[in-house]
Tab-separated table of N, CA, C and O in Angstrom:
chain	number	residue	atom	x	y	z
A	310	MET	N	0.817	-1.181	0.000
A	310	MET	CA	0.000	0.000	0.000
A	310	MET	C	0.865	1.252	0.000
A	310	MET	O	0.400	2.309	0.342
A	311	ALA	N	2.091	1.086	-0.373
A	311	ALA	CA	2.966	2.254	-0.402
A	311	ALA	C	2.523	3.190	-1.509
A	311	ALA	O	2.257	2.778	-2.634
A	312	GLY	N	2.407	4.442	-1.183
A	312	GLY	CA	2.046	5.442	-2.167
A	312	GLY	C	0.543	5.563	-2.384
A	312	GLY	O	0.105	6.308	-3.243
A	313	ARG	N	-0.268	4.827	-1.637
A	313	ARG	CA	-1.728	4.913	-1.797
A	313	ARG	C	-2.331	5.554	-0.563
A	313	ARG	O	-1.900	5.315	0.554
A	314	SER	N	-3.339	6.316	-0.777
A	314	SER	CA	-4.028	6.933	0.351
A	314	SER	C	-5.357	6.223	0.579
A	314	SER	O	-5.767	5.352	-0.177
A	315	VAL	N	-6.028	6.629	1.625
A	315	VAL	CA	-7.303	6.021	1.974
A	315	VAL	C	-8.351	6.318	0.908
A	315	VAL	O	-9.248	5.518	0.662
A	316	THR	N	-8.234	7.421	0.228
A	316	THR	CA	-9.231	7.783	-0.787
A	316	THR	C	-9.093	6.938	-2.047
A	316	THR	O	-10.002	6.904	-2.865
A	317	ASP	N	-7.955	6.241	-2.225
A	317	ASP	CA	-7.765	5.391	-3.398
A	317	ASP	C	-8.453	4.028	-3.257
A	317	ASP	O	-8.572	3.296	-4.231
A	318	LEU	N	-8.861	3.669	-2.058
A	318	LEU	CA	-9.506	2.375	-1.841
A	318	LEU	C	-10.908	2.375	-2.438
A	318	LEU	O	-11.576	3.418	-2.468
A	319	PRO	N	-11.403	1.231	-2.913
A	319	PRO	CA	-12.750	1.198	-3.479
A	319	PRO	C	-13.816	1.415	-2.409
A	319	PRO	O	-13.606	1.121	-1.236
A	320	ALA	N	-14.923	1.944	-2.839
A	320	ALA	CA	-16.023	2.200	-1.919
A	320	ALA	C	-16.596	0.876	-1.418
A	320	ALA	O	-16.600	-0.109	-2.142
A	321	PRO	N	-17.081	0.855	-0.182
A	321	PRO	CA	-17.638	-0.400	0.347
A	321	PRO	C	-18.828	-0.919	-0.448
A	321	PRO	O	-19.050	-2.109	-0.530
A	322	SER	N	-19.586	-0.047	-1.067
A	322	SER	CA	-20.738	-0.502	-1.845
A	322	SER	C	-20.295	-1.288	-3.086
A	322	SER	O	-21.012	-2.147	-3.567
A	323	LEU	N	-19.112	-0.988	-3.614
A	323	LEU	CA	-18.616	-1.717	-4.770
A	323	LEU	C	-18.086	-3.099	-4.386
A	323	LEU	O	-18.239	-4.058	-5.124
A	324	THR	N	-17.452	-3.210	-3.251
A	324	THR	CA	-16.887	-4.495	-2.848
A	324	THR	C	-17.925	-5.406	-2.221
A	324	THR	O	-17.763	-6.617	-2.199
A	325	ARG	N	-18.986	-4.857	-1.699
A	325	ARG	CA	-19.998	-5.657	-1.022
A	325	ARG	C	-20.742	-6.572	-2.008
A	325	ARG	O	-21.080	-7.690	-1.691
A	326	HIS	N	-20.990	-6.105	-3.205
A	326	HIS	CA	-21.778	-6.866	-4.178
A	326	HIS	C	-20.916	-7.479	-5.272
A	326	HIS	O	-21.419	-7.867	-6.312
A	327	ARG	N	-19.645	-7.592	-5.044
A	327	ARG	CA	-18.747	-8.110	-6.065
A	327	ARG	C	-19.007	-9.588	-6.358
A	327	ARG	O	-18.836	-10.051	-7.474
A	328	LYS	N	-19.449	-10.380	-5.375
A	328	LYS	CA	-19.667	-11.812	-5.608
A	328	LYS	C	-20.817	-12.063	-6.580
A	328	LYS	O	-20.863	-13.098	-7.223
A	329	TRP	N	-21.756	-11.146	-6.700
A	329	TRP	CA	-22.876	-11.341	-7.622
A	329	TRP	C	-22.441	-11.199	-9.076
A	329	TRP	O	-23.090	-11.732	-9.968
A	330	TRP	N	-21.346	-10.484	-9.327
A	330	TRP	CA	-20.860	-10.366	-10.701
A	330	TRP	C	-20.442	-11.718	-11.238
A	330	TRP	O	-20.669	-12.032	-12.400
A	331	GLY	N	-19.812	-12.528	-10.409
A	331	GLY	CA	-19.414	-13.869	-10.838
A	331	GLY	C	-20.619	-14.718	-11.183
A	331	GLY	O	-20.609	-15.474	-12.155
A	332	LEU	N	-21.690	-14.611	-10.399
A	332	LEU	CA	-22.912	-15.374	-10.672
A	332	LEU	C	-23.554	-14.936	-11.981
A	332	LEU	O	-24.084	-15.763	-12.717
A	333	LEU	N	-23.476	-13.650	-12.289
A	333	LEU	CA	-24.058	-13.169	-13.538
A	333	LEU	C	-23.360	-13.760	-14.754
A	333	LEU	O	-23.983	-13.977	-15.788
A	334	PHE	N	-22.068	-14.021	-14.659
A	334	PHE	CA	-21.341	-14.581	-15.790
A	334	PHE	C	-21.437	-16.095	-15.850
A	334	PHE	O	-21.290	-16.686	-16.911
A	335	VAL	N	-21.669	-16.756	-14.738
A	335	VAL	CA	-21.741	-18.212	-14.694
A	335	VAL	C	-23.148	-18.709	-15.024
A	335	VAL	O	-23.310	-19.790	-15.580
A	336	ALA	N	-24.164	-17.942	-14.723
A	336	ALA	CA	-25.545	-18.376	-14.904
A	336	ALA	C	-25.880	-18.771	-16.343
A	336	ALA	O	-26.540	-19.796	-16.548
A	337	PRO	N	-25.467	-18.044	-17.379
A	337	PRO	CA	-25.774	-18.498	-18.746
A	337	PRO	C	-25.112	-19.823	-19.093
A	337	PRO	O	-25.703	-20.650	-19.792
A	338	ALA	N	-23.914	-20.062	-18.582
A	338	ALA	CA	-23.249	-21.338	-18.856
A	338	ALA	C	-23.970	-22.482	-18.163
A	338	ALA	O	-24.138	-23.560	-18.736
A	339	VAL	N	-24.422	-22.267	-16.940
A	339	VAL	CA	-25.168	-23.302	-16.221
A	339	VAL	C	-26.491	-23.573	-16.928
A	339	VAL	O	-26.910	-24.729	-17.053
A	340	LEU	N	-27.141	-22.543	-17.402
A	340	LEU	CA	-28.395	-22.714	-18.139
A	340	LEU	C	-28.166	-23.495	-19.428
A	340	LEU	O	-28.951	-24.383	-19.779
A	341	PHE	N	-27.081	-23.220	-20.121
A	341	PHE	CA	-26.755	-23.923	-21.355
A	341	PHE	C	-26.539	-25.413	-21.094
A	341	PHE	O	-27.055	-26.268	-21.813
A	342	PHE	N	-25.793	-25.747	-20.049
A	342	PHE	CA	-25.543	-27.150	-19.747
A	342	PHE	C	-26.756	-27.840	-19.151
A	342	PHE	O	-26.904	-29.054	-19.267
A	343	ALA	N	-27.654	-27.102	-18.521
A	343	ALA	CA	-28.885	-27.699	-18.005
A	343	ALA	C	-29.798	-28.135	-19.149
A	343	ALA	O	-30.498	-29.141	-19.043
A	344	VAL	N	-29.778	-27.394	-20.253
A	344	VAL	CA	-30.551	-27.801	-21.427
A	344	VAL	C	-30.036	-29.134	-21.951
A	344	VAL	O	-30.813	-30.036	-22.288
A	345	PHE	N	-28.722	-29.298	-21.987
A	345	PHE	CA	-28.162	-30.561	-22.449
A	345	PHE	C	-28.369	-31.681	-21.441
A	345	PHE	O	-28.400	-32.857	-21.816
A	346	ALA	N	-28.519	-31.365	-20.181
A	346	ALA	CA	-28.803	-32.393	-19.175
A	346	ALA	C	-30.190	-32.980	-19.412
A	346	ALA	O	-30.382	-34.196	-19.269
A	347	ILE	N	-31.148	-32.164	-19.769
A	347	ILE	CA	-32.486	-32.675	-20.089
A	347	ILE	C	-32.402	-33.604	-21.296
A	347	ILE	O	-33.032	-34.666	-21.314
A	348	ASN	N	-31.629	-33.248	-22.297
A	348	ASN	CA	-31.480	-34.114	-23.462
A	348	ASN	C	-30.767	-35.409	-23.116
A	348	ASN	O	-31.029	-36.441	-23.737
A	349	ALA	N	-29.878	-35.386	-22.152
A	349	ALA	CA	-29.185	-36.615	-21.745
A	349	ALA	C	-30.151	-37.585	-21.081
A	349	ALA	O	-30.001	-38.802	-21.210
A	350	PHE	N	-31.144	-37.067	-20.372
A	350	PHE	CA	-32.137	-37.949	-19.767
A	350	PHE	C	-33.037	-38.589	-20.822
A	350	PHE	O	-33.621	-39.637	-20.588
A	351	GLN	N	-33.150	-37.957	-21.963
A	351	GLN	CA	-33.996	-38.485	-23.021
A	351	GLN	C	-33.233	-39.380	-23.994
A	351	GLN	O	-33.787	-39.804	-24.993
A	352	ALA	N	-31.984	-39.678	-23.715
A	352	ALA	CA	-31.160	-40.516	-24.588
A	352	ALA	C	-31.524	-41.976	-24.367
A	352	ALA	O	-30.874	-42.698	-23.633
A	353	PHE	N	-32.575	-42.410	-24.982
A	353	PHE	CA	-33.053	-43.777	-24.818
A	353	PHE	C	-32.884	-44.578	-26.097
A	353	PHE	O	-32.380	-45.693	-26.091
A	354	VAL	N	-33.287	-44.003	-27.198
A	354	VAL	CA	-33.347	-44.734	-28.466
A	354	VAL	C	-31.954	-45.147	-28.932
A	354	VAL	O	-31.766	-46.266	-29.403
A	355	LEU	N	-30.978	-44.271	-28.782
A	355	LEU	CA	-29.632	-44.585	-29.250
A	355	LEU	C	-29.052	-45.796	-28.518
A	355	LEU	O	-28.555	-46.727	-29.157
A	356	GLN	N	-29.150	-45.819	-27.197
A	356	GLN	CA	-28.627	-46.959	-26.450
A	356	GLN	C	-29.451	-48.213	-26.692
A	356	GLN	O	-28.922	-49.315	-26.700
A	357	TYR	N	-30.727	-48.060	-26.899
A	357	TYR	CA	-31.595	-49.220	-27.127
A	357	TYR	C	-31.281	-49.878	-28.467
A	357	TYR	O	-31.253	-51.104	-28.576
A	358	GLU	N	-31.040	-49.091	-29.479
A	358	GLU	CA	-30.787	-49.634	-30.810
A	358	GLU	C	-29.343	-50.079	-31.016
A	358	GLU	O	-29.084	-51.001	-31.777
A	359	MET	N	-28.394	-49.417	-30.381
A	359	MET	CA	-26.985	-49.702	-30.639
A	359	MET	C	-26.453	-50.916	-29.879
A	359	MET	O	-25.508	-51.545	-30.323
A	360	THR	N	-27.020	-51.214	-28.731
A	360	THR	CA	-26.484	-52.314	-27.927
A	360	THR	C	-27.401	-53.524	-28.029
A	360	THR	O	-28.615	-53.396	-27.876
A	361	PRO	N	-26.860	-54.699	-28.279
A	361	PRO	CA	-27.705	-55.875	-28.491
A	361	PRO	C	-28.428	-56.348	-27.234
A	361	PRO	O	-29.548	-56.825	-27.313
A	362	ASP	N	-27.810	-56.206	-26.073
A	362	ASP	CA	-28.483	-56.661	-24.859
A	362	ASP	C	-29.086	-55.513	-24.065
A	362	ASP	O	-29.285	-55.602	-22.870
A	363	ARG	N	-29.372	-54.411	-24.740
A	363	ARG	CA	-30.070	-53.253	-24.186
A	363	ARG	C	-29.388	-52.698	-22.952
A	363	ARG	O	-29.936	-52.625	-21.881
A	364	GLY	N	-28.167	-52.289	-23.118
A	364	GLY	CA	-27.426	-51.685	-22.027
A	364	GLY	C	-25.936	-51.830	-22.209
A	364	GLY	O	-25.163	-51.249	-21.482
A	365	GLY	N	-25.535	-52.607	-23.173
A	365	GLY	CA	-24.121	-52.778	-23.457
A	365	GLY	C	-23.473	-53.823	-22.573
A	365	GLY	O	-24.099	-54.390	-21.687
A	366	PRO	N	-22.224	-54.083	-22.807
A	366	PRO	CA	-21.516	-55.050	-21.978
A	366	PRO	C	-21.349	-54.526	-20.550
A	366	PRO	O	-20.917	-53.397	-20.349
A	367	ALA	N	-21.736	-55.343	-19.606
A	367	ALA	CA	-21.686	-54.989	-18.176
A	367	ALA	C	-22.471	-53.708	-17.888
A	367	ALA	O	-22.114	-52.925	-17.012
A	368	ASP	N	-23.534	-53.487	-18.644
A	368	ASP	CA	-24.415	-52.318	-18.483
A	368	ASP	C	-23.644	-50.995	-18.551
A	368	ASP	O	-23.916	-50.065	-17.808
A	369	ALA	N	-22.683	-50.904	-19.450
A	369	ALA	CA	-21.869	-49.696	-19.581
A	369	ALA	C	-22.684	-48.528	-20.135
A	369	ALA	O	-22.388	-47.378	-19.831
A	370	ASN	N	-23.694	-48.793	-20.945
A	370	ASN	CA	-24.509	-47.733	-21.550
A	370	ASN	C	-25.883	-47.636	-20.917
A	370	ASN	O	-26.794	-47.069	-21.505
A	371	LEU	N	-26.059	-48.165	-19.751
A	371	LEU	CA	-27.372	-48.203	-19.119
A	371	LEU	C	-27.761	-46.819	-18.604
A	371	LEU	O	-27.071	-46.235	-17.776
A	372	THR	N	-28.836	-46.292	-19.144
A	372	THR	CA	-29.376	-45.025	-18.666
A	372	THR	C	-30.597	-45.324	-17.814
A	372	THR	O	-31.057	-46.468	-17.709
A	373	LEU	N	-31.155	-44.283	-17.205
A	373	LEU	CA	-32.306	-44.502	-16.334
A	373	LEU	C	-33.522	-44.958	-17.132
A	373	LEU	O	-34.310	-45.774	-16.660
A	374	GLY	N	-33.649	-44.485	-18.347
A	374	GLY	CA	-34.751	-44.942	-19.196
A	374	GLY	C	-34.641	-46.417	-19.544
A	374	GLY	O	-35.626	-47.155	-19.529
A	375	LEU	N	-33.427	-46.874	-19.865
A	375	LEU	CA	-33.221	-48.301	-20.135
A	375	LEU	C	-33.403	-49.142	-18.878
A	375	LEU	O	-33.884	-50.273	-18.949
A	376	LEU	N	-33.030	-48.604	-17.733
A	376	LEU	CA	-33.225	-49.314	-16.478
A	376	LEU	C	-34.713	-49.511	-16.195
A	376	LEU	O	-35.130	-50.586	-15.754
A	377	ILE	N	-35.499	-48.494	-16.474
A	377	ILE	CA	-36.947	-48.605	-16.301
A	377	ILE	C	-37.504	-49.672	-17.234
A	377	ILE	O	-38.334	-50.498	-16.831
A	378	LEU	N	-37.030	-49.690	-18.470
A	378	LEU	CA	-37.485	-50.700	-19.420
A	378	LEU	C	-37.093	-52.108	-18.974
A	378	LEU	O	-37.909	-53.031	-19.013
A	379	LYS	N	-35.851	-52.269	-18.522
A	379	LYS	CA	-35.400	-53.588	-18.072
A	379	LYS	C	-36.179	-54.064	-16.857
A	379	LYS	O	-36.615	-55.213	-16.798
A	380	TYR	N	-36.327	-53.189	-15.856
A	380	TYR	CA	-37.057	-53.599	-14.656
A	380	TYR	C	-38.512	-53.917	-14.960
A	380	TYR	O	-39.068	-54.872	-14.435
A	381	GLY	N	-39.130	-53.124	-15.808
A	381	GLY	CA	-40.549	-53.303	-16.061
A	381	GLY	C	-40.881	-54.459	-16.977
A	381	GLY	O	-41.791	-55.240	-16.692
A	382	PHE	N	-40.149	-54.618	-18.074
A	382	PHE	CA	-40.573	-55.558	-19.104
A	382	PHE	C	-39.634	-56.736	-19.306
A	382	PHE	O	-40.001	-57.704	-19.952
A	383	GLN	N	-38.428	-56.674	-18.778
A	383	GLN	CA	-37.529	-57.816	-18.896
A	383	GLN	C	-37.526	-58.630	-17.607
A	383	GLN	O	-37.599	-59.856	-17.638
A	384	TYR	N	-37.468	-57.954	-16.457
A	384	TYR	CA	-37.442	-58.649	-15.176
A	384	TYR	C	-38.825	-58.714	-14.518
A	384	TYR	O	-38.979	-59.375	-13.500
A	385	PHE	N	-39.804	-57.997	-15.058
A	385	PHE	CA	-41.176	-57.929	-14.542
A	385	PHE	C	-41.226	-57.454	-13.091
A	385	PHE	O	-42.004	-57.943	-12.291
A	386	ARG	N	-40.407	-56.481	-12.771
A	386	ARG	CA	-40.430	-55.817	-11.467
A	386	ARG	C	-41.101	-54.460	-11.653
A	386	ARG	O	-40.437	-53.427	-11.739
A	387	MET	N	-42.401	-54.477	-11.701
A	387	MET	CA	-43.150	-53.248	-12.022
A	387	MET	C	-43.024	-52.181	-10.936
A	387	MET	O	-43.007	-50.990	-11.233
A	388	GLY	N	-42.928	-52.598	-9.689
A	388	GLY	CA	-42.795	-51.622	-8.605
A	388	GLY	C	-41.486	-50.856	-8.685
A	388	GLY	O	-41.447	-49.636	-8.485
A	389	GLU	N	-40.390	-51.572	-8.961
A	389	GLU	CA	-39.103	-50.900	-9.079
A	389	GLU	C	-39.054	-50.018	-10.328
A	389	GLU	O	-38.433	-48.947	-10.317
A	390	ALA	N	-39.703	-50.450	-11.393
A	390	ALA	CA	-39.761	-49.624	-12.601
A	390	ALA	C	-40.569	-48.354	-12.342
A	390	ALA	O	-40.192	-47.272	-12.800
A	391	ALA	N	-41.651	-48.479	-11.584
A	391	ALA	CA	-42.459	-47.299	-11.260
A	391	ALA	C	-41.678	-46.342	-10.359
A	391	ALA	O	-41.735	-45.118	-10.537
A	392	ALA	N	-40.929	-46.888	-9.400
A	392	ALA	CA	-40.129	-46.035	-8.517
A	392	ALA	C	-39.031	-45.317	-9.304
A	392	ALA	O	-38.767	-44.132	-9.071
A	393	ALA	N	-38.394	-46.005	-10.244
A	393	ALA	CA	-37.369	-45.375	-11.075
A	393	ALA	C	-37.989	-44.307	-11.975
A	393	ALA	O	-37.357	-43.281	-12.249
A	394	SER	N	-39.219	-44.533	-12.426
A	394	SER	CA	-39.902	-43.529	-13.251
A	394	SER	C	-40.199	-42.269	-12.449
A	394	SER	O	-40.032	-41.154	-12.959
A	395	VAL	N	-40.605	-42.434	-11.214
A	395	VAL	CA	-40.854	-41.273	-10.352
A	395	VAL	C	-39.555	-40.532	-10.075
A	395	VAL	O	-39.519	-39.299	-10.064
A	396	LEU	N	-38.470	-41.284	-9.871
A	396	LEU	CA	-37.168	-40.660	-9.663
A	396	LEU	C	-36.732	-39.874	-10.899
A	396	LEU	O	-36.251	-38.737	-10.783
A	397	LEU	N	-36.915	-40.442	-12.074
A	397	LEU	CA	-36.582	-39.737	-13.316
A	397	LEU	C	-37.418	-38.477	-13.467
A	397	LEU	O	-36.907	-37.417	-13.846
A	398	PHE	N	-38.698	-38.565	-13.142
A	398	PHE	CA	-39.570	-37.394	-13.206
A	398	PHE	C	-39.097	-36.318	-12.241
A	398	PHE	O	-39.057	-35.121	-12.594
A	399	ALA	N	-38.710	-36.695	-11.021
A	399	ALA	CA	-38.261	-35.717	-10.030
A	399	ALA	C	-36.966	-35.042	-10.461
A	399	ALA	O	-36.808	-33.827	-10.296
A	400	VAL	N	-36.047	-35.800	-11.036
A	400	VAL	CA	-34.779	-35.219	-11.479
A	400	VAL	C	-35.010	-34.241	-12.627
A	400	VAL	O	-34.461	-33.132	-12.639
A	401	ILE	N	-35.843	-34.638	-13.585
A	401	ILE	CA	-36.137	-33.742	-14.712
A	401	ILE	C	-36.881	-32.502	-14.228
A	401	ILE	O	-36.635	-31.388	-14.706
A	402	LEU	N	-37.758	-32.655	-13.243
A	402	LEU	CA	-38.476	-31.514	-12.678
A	402	LEU	C	-37.510	-30.545	-12.000
A	402	LEU	O	-37.617	-29.328	-12.178
A	403	LEU	N	-36.543	-31.072	-11.253
A	403	LEU	CA	-35.563	-30.203	-10.592
A	403	LEU	C	-34.670	-29.484	-11.596
A	403	LEU	O	-34.389	-28.287	-11.439
A	404	VAL	N	-34.231	-30.180	-12.625
A	404	VAL	CA	-33.383	-29.542	-13.631
A	404	VAL	C	-34.174	-28.480	-14.398
A	404	VAL	O	-33.662	-27.396	-14.688
A	405	THR	N	-35.428	-28.760	-14.694
A	405	THR	CA	-36.269	-27.778	-15.380
A	405	THR	C	-36.520	-26.561	-14.504
A	405	THR	O	-36.491	-25.416	-14.985
A	406	ALA	N	-36.755	-26.774	-13.210
A	406	ALA	CA	-36.942	-25.645	-12.291
A	406	ALA	C	-35.676	-24.803	-12.206
A	406	ALA	O	-35.750	-23.568	-12.165
A	407	ALA	N	-34.519	-25.455	-12.209
A	407	ALA	CA	-33.254	-24.705	-12.201
A	407	ALA	C	-33.085	-23.906	-13.492
A	407	ALA	O	-32.609	-22.766	-13.468
A	408	GLN	N	-33.499	-24.491	-14.615
A	408	GLN	CA	-33.435	-23.769	-15.888
A	408	GLN	C	-34.307	-22.520	-15.852
A	408	GLN	O	-33.885	-21.442	-16.266
A	409	LEU	N	-35.521	-22.671	-15.384
A	409	LEU	CA	-36.433	-21.528	-15.348
A	409	LEU	C	-35.945	-20.455	-14.387
A	409	LEU	O	-36.045	-19.266	-14.660
A	410	TRP	N	-35.393	-20.878	-13.248
A	410	TRP	CA	-34.906	-19.920	-12.266
A	410	TRP	C	-33.702	-19.159	-12.799
A	410	TRP	O	-33.607	-17.949	-12.632
A	411	LEU	N	-32.769	-19.868	-13.424
A	411	LEU	CA	-31.598	-19.192	-13.965
A	411	LEU	C	-31.930	-18.342	-15.186
A	411	LEU	O	-31.326	-17.303	-15.393
A	412	GLY	N	-32.890	-18.772	-15.979
A	412	GLY	CA	-33.285	-18.003	-17.146
A	412	GLY	C	-34.042	-16.746	-16.789
A	412	GLY	O	-34.050	-15.761	-17.516
A	413	ARG	N	-34.697	-16.737	-15.645
A	413	ARG	CA	-35.490	-15.600	-15.220
A	413	ARG	C	-34.633	-14.486	-14.628
A	413	ARG	O	-35.036	-13.341	-14.593
A	414	GLN	N	-33.426	-14.800	-14.189
A	414	GLN	CA	-32.604	-13.805	-13.490
A	414	GLN	C	-31.890	-12.841	-14.416
A	414	GLN	O	-31.127	-12.026	-13.961
A	415	LYS	N	-32.118	-12.888	-15.686
A	415	LYS	CA	-31.426	-11.979	-16.606
A	415	LYS	C	-32.003	-10.610	-16.579
A	415	LYS	O	-32.997	-10.226	-16.293
C-alpha cells in the first residue's frame, strides 16, 4: 500500500456486491448445460438400438430410461420400474426448475 491513500480504496458498496458479478457470468453457462442435461435424460433410443443386450456389456450404456425398461418388461419388477420412473420425473423436474430460475434472473 505504499504510495496509496485512503481515498484510493474502493467504496464499500462496490466491494460488497462483487460476488454477484461472478454469478451473472456463470448463470448463462449453467443454463446452457442444463438444457443438455435434459437431453441426456432423453437418450433412450440410441442406447436401445446400438447395444444388443439393451445396455451394453456390463451395463456400460445403461441409462435410467433403459433401467426402467429392463425392470418393467424384462425382469417384470413393475414396482421398481415405477419407482425409477418417479425418480426420473423428479430429477427432470428439478433440472427444469433450475433452468427456469436461472433463465429468469437476466
